[in-house]
mmCIF file of C-alpha atoms and ligand atoms in Angstrom:
data_model
loop_
_atom_site.group_PDB
_atom_site.id
_atom_site.type_symbol
_atom_site.label_atom_id
_atom_site.label_comp_id
_atom_site.label_asym_id
_atom_site.label_seq_id
_atom_site.Cartn_x
_atom_site.Cartn_y
_atom_site.Cartn_z
ATOM 1 C CA MET A 532 111.033 151.700 7.918
ATOM 2 C CA LYS A 533 111.729 150.027 4.598
ATOM 3 C CA ILE A 534 114.547 147.590 5.389
ATOM 4 C CA ALA A 535 116.524 145.065 3.305
ATOM 5 C CA VAL A 536 118.143 141.967 4.779
ATOM 6 C CA VAL A 537 120.771 140.307 2.570
ATOM 7 C CA GLY A 538 121.016 136.582 3.320
ATOM 8 C CA GLY A 539 118.372 134.126 4.479
ATOM 9 C CA GLY A 540 120.627 132.096 6.797
ATOM 10 C CA VAL A 541 119.778 131.777 10.478
ATOM 11 C CA VAL A 542 121.073 135.300 11.200
ATOM 12 C CA GLY A 543 119.216 137.030 8.349
ATOM 13 C CA MET A 544 116.001 135.095 9.027
ATOM 14 C CA SER A 545 116.091 135.749 12.785
ATOM 15 C CA ALA A 546 116.516 139.470 12.101
ATOM 16 C CA THR A 547 113.813 139.408 9.397
ATOM 17 C CA VAL A 548 111.316 137.913 11.869
ATOM 18 C CA ALA A 549 112.242 140.457 14.580
ATOM 19 C CA LEU A 550 111.878 143.328 12.061
ATOM 20 C CA LEU A 551 108.503 142.042 10.815
ATOM 21 C CA ASP A 552 107.313 141.673 14.431
ATOM 22 C CA ALA A 553 108.298 145.324 15.012
ATOM 23 C CA GLY A 554 106.121 146.373 12.044
ATOM 24 C CA HIS A 555 108.800 147.237 9.461
ATOM 25 C CA ASP A 556 108.478 146.728 5.706
ATOM 26 C CA VAL A 557 111.128 144.012 5.132
ATOM 27 C CA THR A 558 112.624 142.376 2.035
ATOM 28 C CA CYS A 559 115.049 139.509 2.660
ATOM 29 C CA TYR A 560 117.174 138.575 -0.381
ATOM 30 C CA GLU A 561 118.189 134.904 -0.469
ATOM 31 C CA PRO A 562 119.185 133.184 -3.753
ATOM 32 C CA GLY A 563 118.989 129.624 -2.423
ATOM 33 C CA PRO A 564 116.870 127.703 0.068
ATOM 34 C CA ILE A 565 116.299 129.314 3.479
ATOM 35 C CA MET A 566 119.158 128.328 5.855
ATOM 36 C CA GLY A 567 120.808 126.261 3.116
ATOM 37 C CA GLU A 568 124.460 127.424 3.372
ATOM 38 C CA ARG A 569 126.324 127.679 6.698
ATOM 39 C CA SER A 570 122.990 127.123 8.505
ATOM 40 C CA VAL A 571 122.349 123.850 6.639
ATOM 41 C CA GLY A 572 121.725 120.523 8.428
ATOM 42 C CA SER A 573 119.625 119.504 11.395
ATOM 43 C CA THR A 574 121.767 120.067 14.524
ATOM 44 C CA ARG A 575 124.308 122.371 16.208
ATOM 45 C CA ILE A 576 125.790 122.632 19.703
ATOM 46 C CA PHE A 577 124.265 125.097 22.155
ATOM 47 C CA ARG A 578 126.558 126.060 25.054
ATOM 48 C CA PHE A 579 127.042 128.593 27.806
ATOM 49 C CA ALA A 580 130.755 127.671 27.999
ATOM 50 C CA HIS A 581 132.754 130.516 26.415
ATOM 51 C CA VAL A 582 136.063 132.063 27.386
ATOM 52 C CA GLU A 583 134.577 135.577 27.698
ATOM 53 C CA PRO A 584 131.928 136.318 30.354
ATOM 54 C CA GLU A 585 130.115 138.598 27.889
ATOM 55 C CA LEU A 586 129.524 135.613 25.576
ATOM 56 C CA VAL A 587 128.290 133.475 28.504
ATOM 57 C CA ARG A 588 125.754 136.251 29.240
ATOM 58 C CA LEU A 589 124.759 136.392 25.565
ATOM 59 C CA ALA A 590 124.239 132.608 25.567
ATOM 60 C CA GLY A 591 121.893 133.040 28.548
ATOM 61 C CA GLU A 592 119.805 135.556 26.607
ATOM 62 C CA ALA A 593 119.868 133.287 23.553
ATOM 63 C CA ARG A 594 118.690 130.327 25.655
ATOM 64 C CA ARG A 595 115.705 132.359 26.885
ATOM 65 C CA GLY A 596 115.067 133.338 23.260
ATOM 66 C CA PHE A 597 115.078 129.681 22.164
ATOM 67 C CA ASP A 598 112.613 128.925 24.984
ATOM 68 C CA ARG A 599 110.311 131.690 23.726
ATOM 69 C CA TRP A 600 110.551 130.382 20.137
ATOM 70 C CA SER A 601 109.888 126.825 21.394
ATOM 71 C CA GLU A 602 106.744 128.020 23.136
ATOM 72 C CA LEU A 603 105.504 129.832 20.016
ATOM 73 C CA ALA A 604 106.356 126.869 17.762
ATOM 74 C CA GLY A 605 104.960 124.250 20.158
ATOM 75 C CA ARG A 606 108.154 122.149 19.896
ATOM 76 C CA PRO A 607 111.481 122.271 21.770
ATOM 77 C CA MET A 608 114.424 123.883 19.976
ATOM 78 C CA VAL A 609 117.261 122.881 22.339
ATOM 79 C CA LEU A 610 117.744 119.264 23.398
ATOM 80 C CA PRO A 611 119.059 119.646 27.000
ATOM 81 C CA VAL A 612 121.717 116.908 26.972
ATOM 82 C CA GLU A 613 124.543 119.109 28.437
ATOM 83 C CA CYS A 614 127.838 120.015 26.764
ATOM 84 C CA VAL A 615 131.239 118.712 27.872
ATOM 85 C CA ILE A 616 134.383 120.831 27.401
ATOM 86 C CA THR A 617 137.858 119.302 27.616
ATOM 87 C CA GLY A 618 141.337 120.586 26.807
ATOM 88 C CA SER A 619 143.319 123.754 26.812
ATOM 89 C CA ASP A 620 141.012 126.588 27.905
ATOM 90 C CA LEU A 621 138.833 124.726 30.401
ATOM 91 C CA VAL A 622 139.924 126.945 33.317
ATOM 92 C CA GLU A 623 139.113 130.179 31.427
ATOM 93 C CA ARG A 624 135.668 128.859 30.488
ATOM 94 C CA ALA A 625 134.960 127.728 34.045
ATOM 95 C CA SER A 626 135.946 131.123 35.406
ATOM 96 C CA ALA A 627 133.804 133.024 32.840
ATOM 97 C CA MET A 628 130.830 130.801 33.682
ATOM 98 C CA ALA A 629 131.392 131.283 37.426
ATOM 99 C CA GLU A 630 131.473 135.075 36.956
ATOM 100 C CA VAL A 631 128.077 135.012 35.217
ATOM 101 C CA GLY A 632 126.547 132.333 37.460
ATOM 102 C CA ALA A 633 126.092 129.735 34.694
ATOM 103 C CA ASP A 634 125.696 126.187 36.010
ATOM 104 C CA PHE A 635 128.769 123.913 35.534
ATOM 105 C CA GLU A 636 130.651 121.047 37.169
ATOM 106 C CA VAL A 637 134.319 120.027 36.858
ATOM 107 C CA VAL A 638 134.523 116.216 36.873
ATOM 108 C CA ARG A 639 137.166 113.476 36.551
ATOM 109 C CA ALA A 640 137.286 110.308 34.441
ATOM 110 C CA GLY A 641 135.328 107.492 36.090
ATOM 111 C CA SER A 642 133.057 109.877 38.039
ATOM 112 C CA GLY A 643 130.006 108.496 36.223
ATOM 113 C CA ARG A 644 129.142 112.060 35.186
ATOM 114 C CA LEU A 645 130.260 111.762 31.535
ATOM 115 C CA ARG A 646 128.119 110.293 28.740
ATOM 116 C CA LEU A 647 130.438 110.325 25.718
ATOM 117 C CA PRO A 648 130.918 107.539 23.122
ATOM 118 C CA VAL A 649 134.684 107.316 23.725
ATOM 119 C CA ARG A 650 137.236 104.528 24.135
ATOM 120 C CA GLU A 651 138.829 106.354 27.085
ATOM 121 C CA GLU A 652 137.185 109.096 29.134
ATOM 122 C CA PRO A 653 139.025 112.431 29.311
ATOM 123 C CA ALA A 654 140.978 112.851 32.593
ATOM 124 C CA VAL A 655 139.188 116.066 33.526
ATOM 125 C CA ALA A 656 136.171 117.779 31.998
ATOM 126 C CA LEU A 657 133.876 120.744 32.462
ATOM 127 C CA VAL A 658 130.187 119.845 32.202
ATOM 128 C CA ASP A 659 128.143 122.804 30.918
ATOM 129 C CA VAL A 660 124.865 121.784 32.545
ATOM 130 C CA GLY A 661 122.684 124.130 30.469
ATOM 131 C CA GLY A 662 124.323 123.115 27.169
ATOM 132 C CA GLY A 663 122.853 120.797 24.572
ATOM 133 C CA VAL A 664 121.923 120.421 20.912
ATOM 134 C CA VAL A 665 119.965 122.926 18.820
ATOM 135 C CA ASP A 666 117.239 121.340 16.671
ATOM 136 C CA VAL A 667 118.013 123.291 13.485
ATOM 137 C CA ASP A 668 115.073 121.741 11.602
ATOM 138 C CA ALA A 669 112.724 123.185 14.236
ATOM 139 C CA VAL A 670 114.438 126.589 14.013
ATOM 140 C CA ARG A 671 114.259 126.581 10.199
ATOM 141 C CA ALA A 672 110.555 125.629 10.192
ATOM 142 C CA PHE A 673 109.754 128.350 12.763
ATOM 143 C CA LEU A 674 111.674 131.124 10.993
ATOM 144 C CA THR A 675 110.307 130.129 7.576
ATOM 145 C CA GLU A 676 106.738 130.159 8.852
ATOM 146 C CA ARG A 677 107.111 133.578 10.493
ATOM 147 C CA GLY A 678 109.492 135.272 8.052
ATOM 148 C CA GLY A 679 109.183 133.401 4.750
ATOM 149 C CA ARG A 680 106.733 135.943 3.307
ATOM 150 C CA ALA A 681 109.498 138.592 3.274
ATOM 151 C CA VAL A 682 111.963 136.435 1.306
ATOM 152 C CA VAL A 683 112.733 137.215 -2.352
ATOM 153 C CA HIS A 684 114.757 134.412 -3.937
ATOM 154 C CA GLU A 685 117.346 136.569 -5.707
ATOM 155 C CA PRO A 686 121.068 137.219 -5.210
ATOM 156 C CA VAL A 687 122.156 140.780 -4.472
ATOM 157 C CA TYR A 688 124.781 141.900 -7.026
ATOM 158 C CA ARG A 689 125.546 145.375 -5.817
ATOM 159 C CA LEU A 690 125.040 147.790 -2.918
ATOM 160 C CA ASP A 691 125.298 151.616 -3.088
ATOM 161 C CA VAL A 692 124.763 154.224 -0.423
ATOM 162 C CA THR A 693 122.882 157.090 -2.128
ATOM 163 C CA ALA A 694 123.557 160.817 -1.731
ATOM 164 C CA GLY A 695 120.354 161.034 0.326
ATOM 165 C CA GLY A 696 121.635 158.448 2.870
ATOM 166 C CA ALA A 697 119.497 155.539 1.649
ATOM 167 C CA VAL A 698 120.923 152.241 0.391
ATOM 168 C CA ALA A 699 120.261 150.882 -3.101
ATOM 169 C CA VAL A 700 120.164 147.136 -3.752
ATOM 170 C CA THR A 701 120.740 145.817 -7.268
ATOM 171 C CA ALA A 702 119.389 142.311 -7.883
ATOM 172 C CA PRO A 703 118.058 140.501 -10.999
ATOM 173 C CA GLY A 704 114.625 142.061 -10.310
ATOM 174 C CA GLY A 705 116.043 145.594 -10.519
ATOM 175 C CA ARG A 706 117.364 148.401 -8.302
ATOM 176 C CA THR A 707 115.456 149.156 -5.102
ATOM 177 C CA GLU A 708 116.146 151.789 -2.449
ATOM 178 C CA PHE A 709 115.803 151.074 1.278
ATOM 179 C CA ASP A 710 116.099 153.200 4.432
ATOM 180 C CA ALA A 711 118.536 150.670 5.951
ATOM 181 C CA LEU A 712 120.109 147.299 5.225
ATOM 182 C CA LEU A 713 121.394 144.349 7.248
ATOM 183 C CA LEU A 714 124.150 142.371 5.570
ATOM 184 C CA ALA A 715 124.178 138.752 6.788
ATOM 185 C CA ALA A 716 125.282 136.924 3.639
ATOM 186 C CA GLY A 717 127.733 134.467 5.248
ATOM 187 C CA ALA A 718 130.601 133.738 2.861
ATOM 188 C CA ALA A 719 129.477 136.597 0.539
ATOM 189 C CA THR A 720 129.402 139.257 3.280
ATOM 190 C CA ALA A 721 133.011 140.440 2.816
ATOM 191 C CA HIS A 722 132.746 141.381 -0.872
ATOM 192 C CA LEU A 723 129.300 143.015 -0.513
ATOM 193 C CA ALA A 724 130.457 144.923 2.613
ATOM 194 C CA ALA A 725 133.496 146.240 0.716
ATOM 195 C CA GLN A 726 131.122 147.923 -1.776
ATOM 196 C CA VAL A 727 129.770 150.127 1.020
ATOM 197 C CA GLY A 728 133.089 150.767 2.780
ATOM 198 C CA ILE A 729 132.878 148.136 5.511
ATOM 199 C CA HIS A 730 135.821 145.802 6.109
ATOM 200 C CA VAL A 731 134.950 142.184 6.895
ATOM 201 C CA PRO A 732 137.760 139.549 6.953
ATOM 202 C CA PRO A 733 137.631 138.045 3.441
ATOM 203 C CA LEU A 734 139.651 134.856 4.049
ATOM 204 C CA LEU A 735 137.746 131.572 3.846
ATOM 205 C CA ALA A 736 138.607 127.965 4.690
ATOM 206 C CA HIS A 737 136.875 124.660 3.935
ATOM 207 C CA HIS A 738 135.120 122.680 6.651
ATOM 208 C CA LEU A 739 133.590 119.195 6.728
ATOM 209 C CA ARG A 740 131.484 117.564 9.441
ATOM 210 C CA CYS A 741 131.004 113.779 9.220
ATOM 211 C CA THR A 742 128.377 111.630 10.944
ATOM 212 C CA PHE A 743 128.938 108.072 12.245
ATOM 213 C CA PRO A 744 126.483 105.459 13.588
ATOM 214 C CA VAL A 745 126.520 105.311 17.409
ATOM 215 C CA ALA A 746 124.609 103.251 19.980
ATOM 216 C CA ASP A 747 121.341 104.859 21.078
ATOM 217 C CA GLY A 748 121.785 107.046 24.145
ATOM 218 C CA GLU A 749 121.433 110.537 25.607
ATOM 219 C CA TRP A 750 125.044 111.427 24.727
ATOM 220 C CA GLN A 751 126.300 114.838 25.839
ATOM 221 C CA ALA A 752 127.616 117.271 23.228
ATOM 222 C CA TRP A 753 131.413 117.617 23.402
ATOM 223 C CA ILE A 754 134.051 120.192 22.497
ATOM 224 C CA ASP A 755 137.584 118.822 22.879
ATOM 225 C CA LEU A 756 140.537 121.191 22.453
ATOM 226 C CA PRO A 757 143.691 119.165 23.227
ATOM 227 C CA ARG A 758 147.097 120.880 23.089
ATOM 228 C CA ASP A 759 148.816 118.120 21.081
ATOM 229 C CA ARG A 760 146.399 117.595 18.160
ATOM 230 C CA PRO A 761 143.640 119.518 16.321
ATOM 231 C CA GLY A 762 140.412 119.953 18.302
ATOM 232 C CA THR A 763 137.008 118.451 17.589
ATOM 233 C CA TYR A 764 133.342 119.212 18.270
ATOM 234 C CA GLN A 765 130.877 116.321 18.495
ATOM 235 C CA HIS A 766 127.209 115.787 19.230
ATOM 236 C CA LEU A 767 124.106 113.736 18.511
ATOM 237 C CA ALA A 768 122.729 114.572 15.073
ATOM 238 C CA GLY A 769 119.590 112.439 15.453
ATOM 239 C CA PRO A 770 118.984 109.080 17.139
ATOM 240 C CA GLY A 771 122.000 106.774 16.692
ATOM 241 C CA ARG A 772 123.932 109.447 14.749
ATOM 242 C CA TRP A 773 127.175 111.015 16.028
ATOM 243 C CA ALA A 774 128.440 114.111 14.188
ATOM 244 C CA VAL A 775 132.120 115.044 14.425
ATOM 245 C CA GLY A 776 133.840 118.108 12.969
ATOM 246 C CA SER A 777 137.446 119.302 12.668
ATOM 247 C CA ALA A 778 140.332 116.986 13.835
ATOM 248 C CA VAL A 779 142.264 118.325 10.861
ATOM 249 C CA GLU A 780 145.316 120.608 10.525
ATOM 250 C CA ALA A 781 144.570 124.166 9.317
ATOM 251 C CA ALA A 782 146.878 123.803 6.274
ATOM 252 C CA GLU A 783 144.803 120.855 5.002
ATOM 253 C CA VAL A 784 141.624 122.946 4.750
ATOM 254 C CA ALA A 785 143.164 126.248 3.579
ATOM 255 C CA TRP A 786 141.187 127.846 0.719
ATOM 256 C CA GLU A 787 144.003 127.348 -1.824
ATOM 257 C CA ARG A 788 143.850 123.559 -1.327
ATOM 258 C CA GLY A 789 140.487 123.478 -3.109
ATOM 259 C CA ARG A 790 137.280 121.916 -1.840
ATOM 260 C CA ASP A 791 137.906 118.354 -3.075
ATOM 261 C CA ALA A 792 141.368 118.030 -1.496
ATOM 262 C CA ALA A 793 140.188 119.655 1.754
ATOM 263 C CA GLU A 794 137.189 117.332 1.973
ATOM 264 C CA ALA A 795 139.353 114.263 1.295
ATOM 265 C CA ALA A 796 141.878 115.298 3.986
ATOM 266 C CA SER A 797 139.059 115.979 6.478
ATOM 267 C CA ARG A 798 137.420 112.624 5.756
ATOM 268 C CA THR A 799 140.722 110.787 6.303
ATOM 269 C CA ALA A 800 141.424 112.668 9.557
ATOM 270 C CA LEU A 801 137.898 112.156 10.916
ATOM 271 C CA LEU A 802 137.868 108.431 10.073
ATOM 272 C CA GLU A 803 141.254 107.972 11.748
ATOM 273 C CA TYR A 804 140.037 109.928 14.782
ATOM 274 C CA ALA A 805 136.808 107.896 15.007
ATOM 275 C CA ARG A 806 138.713 104.584 14.773
ATOM 276 C CA THR A 807 141.273 105.584 17.384
ATOM 277 C CA HIS A 808 139.263 107.512 19.956
ATOM 278 C CA LEU A 809 135.528 106.871 19.614
ATOM 279 C CA ALA A 810 133.147 104.013 20.404
ATOM 280 C CA VAL A 811 131.251 104.507 17.131
ATOM 281 C CA ASP A 812 131.002 102.542 13.908
ATOM 282 C CA PRO A 813 133.762 104.227 11.820
ATOM 283 C CA THR A 814 131.583 104.477 8.717
ATOM 284 C CA ILE A 815 130.599 107.902 7.396
ATOM 285 C CA VAL A 816 126.823 108.009 6.881
ATOM 286 C CA ASP A 817 126.359 111.754 6.353
ATOM 287 C CA GLU A 818 128.453 114.846 5.610
ATOM 288 C CA ILE A 819 127.989 118.587 5.767
ATOM 289 C CA TYR A 820 130.351 120.910 3.911
ATOM 290 C CA CYS A 821 130.588 124.641 4.514
ATOM 291 C CA THR A 822 133.001 127.533 4.358
ATOM 292 C CA THR A 823 134.330 129.109 7.515
ATOM 293 C CA VAL A 824 136.519 132.086 8.464
ATOM 294 C CA PRO A 825 139.965 130.943 9.647
ATOM 295 C CA ASN A 826 141.534 132.416 12.809
ATOM 296 C CA LEU A 827 138.309 133.990 13.994
ATOM 297 C CA ASP A 828 137.586 133.304 17.655
ATOM 298 C CA ASP A 829 134.146 132.532 19.036
ATOM 299 C CA GLY A 830 132.069 135.672 19.009
ATOM 300 C CA VAL A 831 129.832 138.070 17.157
ATOM 301 C CA HIS A 832 131.129 140.933 15.033
ATOM 302 C CA VAL A 833 129.012 143.887 13.916
ATOM 303 C CA ARG A 834 130.150 146.797 11.691
ATOM 304 C CA ARG A 835 128.127 149.809 10.593
ATOM 305 C CA ASN A 836 128.573 152.411 7.863
ATOM 306 C CA GLY A 837 125.643 154.814 7.540
ATOM 307 C CA PRO A 838 122.464 152.859 6.732
ATOM 308 C CA VAL A 839 124.286 149.504 6.442
ATOM 309 C CA VAL A 840 124.945 147.097 9.320
ATOM 310 C CA ALA A 841 127.095 144.014 8.593
ATOM 311 C CA ASN A 842 127.354 140.900 10.764
ATOM 312 C CA TYR A 843 129.941 138.113 10.742
ATOM 313 C CA GLY A 844 131.376 135.534 13.119
ATOM 314 C CA VAL A 845 131.690 131.818 13.788
ATOM 315 C CA ASN A 846 129.341 129.511 15.695
ATOM 316 C CA LEU A 847 126.463 131.948 15.390
ATOM 317 C CA MET A 848 123.628 129.377 15.463
ATOM 318 C CA LYS A 849 123.618 129.197 19.273
ATOM 319 C CA PHE A 850 123.015 132.956 19.486
ATOM 320 C CA ALA A 851 120.295 133.142 16.794
ATOM 321 C CA PRO A 852 117.348 134.537 18.820
ATOM 322 C CA VAL A 853 119.399 137.267 20.472
ATOM 323 C CA LEU A 854 121.276 138.111 17.257
ATOM 324 C CA GLY A 855 117.968 138.534 15.445
ATOM 325 C CA ARG A 856 116.667 140.847 18.168
ATOM 326 C CA ASP A 857 119.832 142.958 18.486
ATOM 327 C CA LEU A 858 120.629 143.238 14.761
ATOM 328 C CA ALA A 859 117.006 144.222 14.046
ATOM 329 C CA ALA A 860 117.311 146.960 16.672
ATOM 330 C CA ALA A 861 120.686 148.111 15.297
ATOM 331 C CA VAL A 862 119.521 148.377 11.682
ATOM 332 C CA SER A 863 116.247 150.128 12.517
ATOM 333 C CA THR A 864 117.729 152.962 14.657
HETATM 334 C C1 FAD B 1169 129.187 121.853 9.987
HETATM 335 C C2 FAD B 1169 128.909 123.047 10.841
HETATM 336 C C3 FAD B 1169 128.947 122.941 12.230
HETATM 337 C C4 FAD B 1169 128.672 124.043 13.020
HETATM 338 N N1 FAD B 1169 128.595 123.889 14.369
HETATM 339 C C5 FAD B 1169 128.083 124.889 15.118
HETATM 340 C C6 FAD B 1169 127.754 124.669 16.475
HETATM 341 O O1 FAD B 1169 127.942 123.580 16.994
HETATM 342 N N2 FAD B 1169 127.190 125.688 17.179
HETATM 343 C C7 FAD B 1169 126.943 126.912 16.606
HETATM 344 O O2 FAD B 1169 126.402 127.789 17.295
HETATM 345 N N3 FAD B 1169 127.251 127.143 15.320
HETATM 346 C C8 FAD B 1169 127.813 126.161 14.567
HETATM 347 N N4 FAD B 1169 128.091 126.366 13.253
HETATM 348 C C9 FAD B 1169 128.045 127.722 12.714
HETATM 349 C C10 FAD B 1169 126.652 128.222 12.430
HETATM 350 O O3 FAD B 1169 125.883 127.212 11.823
HETATM 351 C C11 FAD B 1169 126.816 129.448 11.532
HETATM 352 O O4 FAD B 1169 127.631 130.419 12.204
HETATM 353 C C12 FAD B 1169 125.494 130.079 11.181
HETATM 354 O O5 FAD B 1169 124.600 129.129 10.636
HETATM 355 C C13 FAD B 1169 125.751 131.196 10.182
HETATM 356 O O6 FAD B 1169 124.529 131.754 9.776
HETATM 357 P P1 FAD B 1169 124.526 132.989 8.782
HETATM 358 O O7 FAD B 1169 123.113 133.387 8.626
HETATM 359 O O8 FAD B 1169 125.525 134.008 9.244
HETATM 360 O O9 FAD B 1169 125.170 132.430 7.435
HETATM 361 P P2 FAD B 1169 124.521 131.497 6.304
HETATM 362 O O10 FAD B 1169 123.668 130.455 6.907
HETATM 363 O O11 FAD B 1169 125.613 131.068 5.396
HETATM 364 O O12 FAD B 1169 123.548 132.505 5.563
HETATM 365 C C14 FAD B 1169 124.013 133.422 4.614
HETATM 366 C C15 FAD B 1169 123.041 133.382 3.444
HETATM 367 O O13 FAD B 1169 123.401 134.426 2.524
HETATM 368 C C16 FAD B 1169 123.057 133.976 1.247
HETATM 369 N N5 FAD B 1169 123.777 134.760 0.230
HETATM 370 C C17 FAD B 1169 125.036 134.552 -0.234
HETATM 371 N N6 FAD B 1169 125.311 135.454 -1.212
HETATM 372 C C18 FAD B 1169 124.220 136.267 -1.325
HETATM 373 C C19 FAD B 1169 123.907 137.365 -2.147
HETATM 374 N N7 FAD B 1169 124.775 137.858 -3.061
HETATM 375 N N8 FAD B 1169 122.684 137.934 -2.024
HETATM 376 C C20 FAD B 1169 121.791 137.460 -1.112
HETATM 377 N N9 FAD B 1169 122.053 136.397 -0.296
HETATM 378 C C21 FAD B 1169 123.251 135.813 -0.408
HETATM 379 C C22 FAD B 1169 123.447 132.500 1.244
HETATM 380 O O14 FAD B 1169 122.739 131.784 0.236
HETATM 381 C C23 FAD B 1169 123.109 132.072 2.657
HETATM 382 O O15 FAD B 1169 121.868 131.391 2.755
HETATM 383 C C24 FAD B 1169 128.398 125.292 12.421
HETATM 384 C C25 FAD B 1169 128.372 125.412 11.034
HETATM 385 C C26 FAD B 1169 128.592 124.297 10.258
HETATM 386 C C27 FAD B 1169 128.443 124.421 8.778
#
C-alpha cells in the first residue's frame, strides 16, 4: 500500500519503520528534526506500573520490543535501574501489576531497597522491578537509520478524504494521494484530525522538565503522586544528572498563561522542590520544554475515519515499539 505518516516523532517513526519492514511504500512528513518535539531529549521513564492491567500488559510487549530493537541496534535501549512509585494510587498499580504477573515489591523507608536522591525516604513505596530509563538517543538513532529514508521534511497543511476513499495530503511539495494515512503529529494532531472528521482533544498545556547535578549512582526512576501537593516524575538523565518534571499547579501551566510565564512558574516550583526535598545541587543545568494535553490519563488513544487513523496520548515513549507495530497494522488493513 501507499501510506502517509504525518509526524516524525517517536510514534510516527516507529510506525514508519514497521510499515517499511512490512514492504509498504511509505512517506513520513516531518517539518523539523526527527523526534525533535515531544520526543526531544535523551531520556524517559520506562515502567510496567500502571493503574490499568491492560497498560501493564502493553508495557510488557513494549519491553520485549525494546529488547528486539536493542539487539538489532547492538546497544541497550532501556537502562534497568527500576522505577519507584509513591503516593495516591500505589495500591491500584500494585493490584494491576499482580493481575498481570509483573514483578514488584512494596517496601518501607529504611528497608535499604530504595536508591533515590532524597532528604527523607518515602514511608512506603512500590518498586517496579522491570522499570528503568529509556535511552532516547539510542531509540532516535535506530529509528532514523531504519526509517529516515521515508522522511520528507515538509509540514502537512491539509488533509482530504477523496470520493474514491483515498486520502490527499497537501504539503509545500504539492498534493499527493495515499491509500491510507497515520496521523501522529503530536500537538498538531487535533487540528489536522478535525479536517477529516476525527475529534482529538485540542486543549494544550505547557510543560517544563529541569535537570540538576546529582552524585554519581544507579538511582532508580521515581514517580511521586502525593495527595497534598502536585506530583513529580524524576530519573537519571545521564551520569550525574537528575531530571525532574511537574511539581507545579495546573493553573500555572495552562495554555492561556503563555509559554514564558509557565516556564518561569515551573522553574520556581522545581527549584523550591529540589531545595526542600532532594539531595541534589539545586542548580538547573538543562531544560526541556514541550506541550502536553491536560487532564488526559496515562494511555493510548486511537481514532479512525475511513483511510485515516489518528493517535494521541501522554507518556507514549515507553510504548514506542508496540505502538509502531499496532498502528502500522491498523493503518494498513
Ligand atoms: C519532558 C518530557 C518528559 C516525558 N516523560 C516521559 C516518560 O517519562 N515516559 C514516557 O513514556 N513518556 C514521557 N514523555 C512523553 C513522550 O515523550 C511523548 O508522549 C512522545 O514522545 C510523543 O511522541 P509523538 O510521536 O506522539 O509526538 P511528537 O514527538 O511531538 O511528534 C510529533 C511530530 O509531528 C510533527 N508535526 C507537527 N505538525 C506537523 C505537520 N503539520 N505536518 C507534519 N508533521 C508535523 C512535529 O514536528 C513532531 O516531530 C515525556 C515528554 C516530555 C516532553
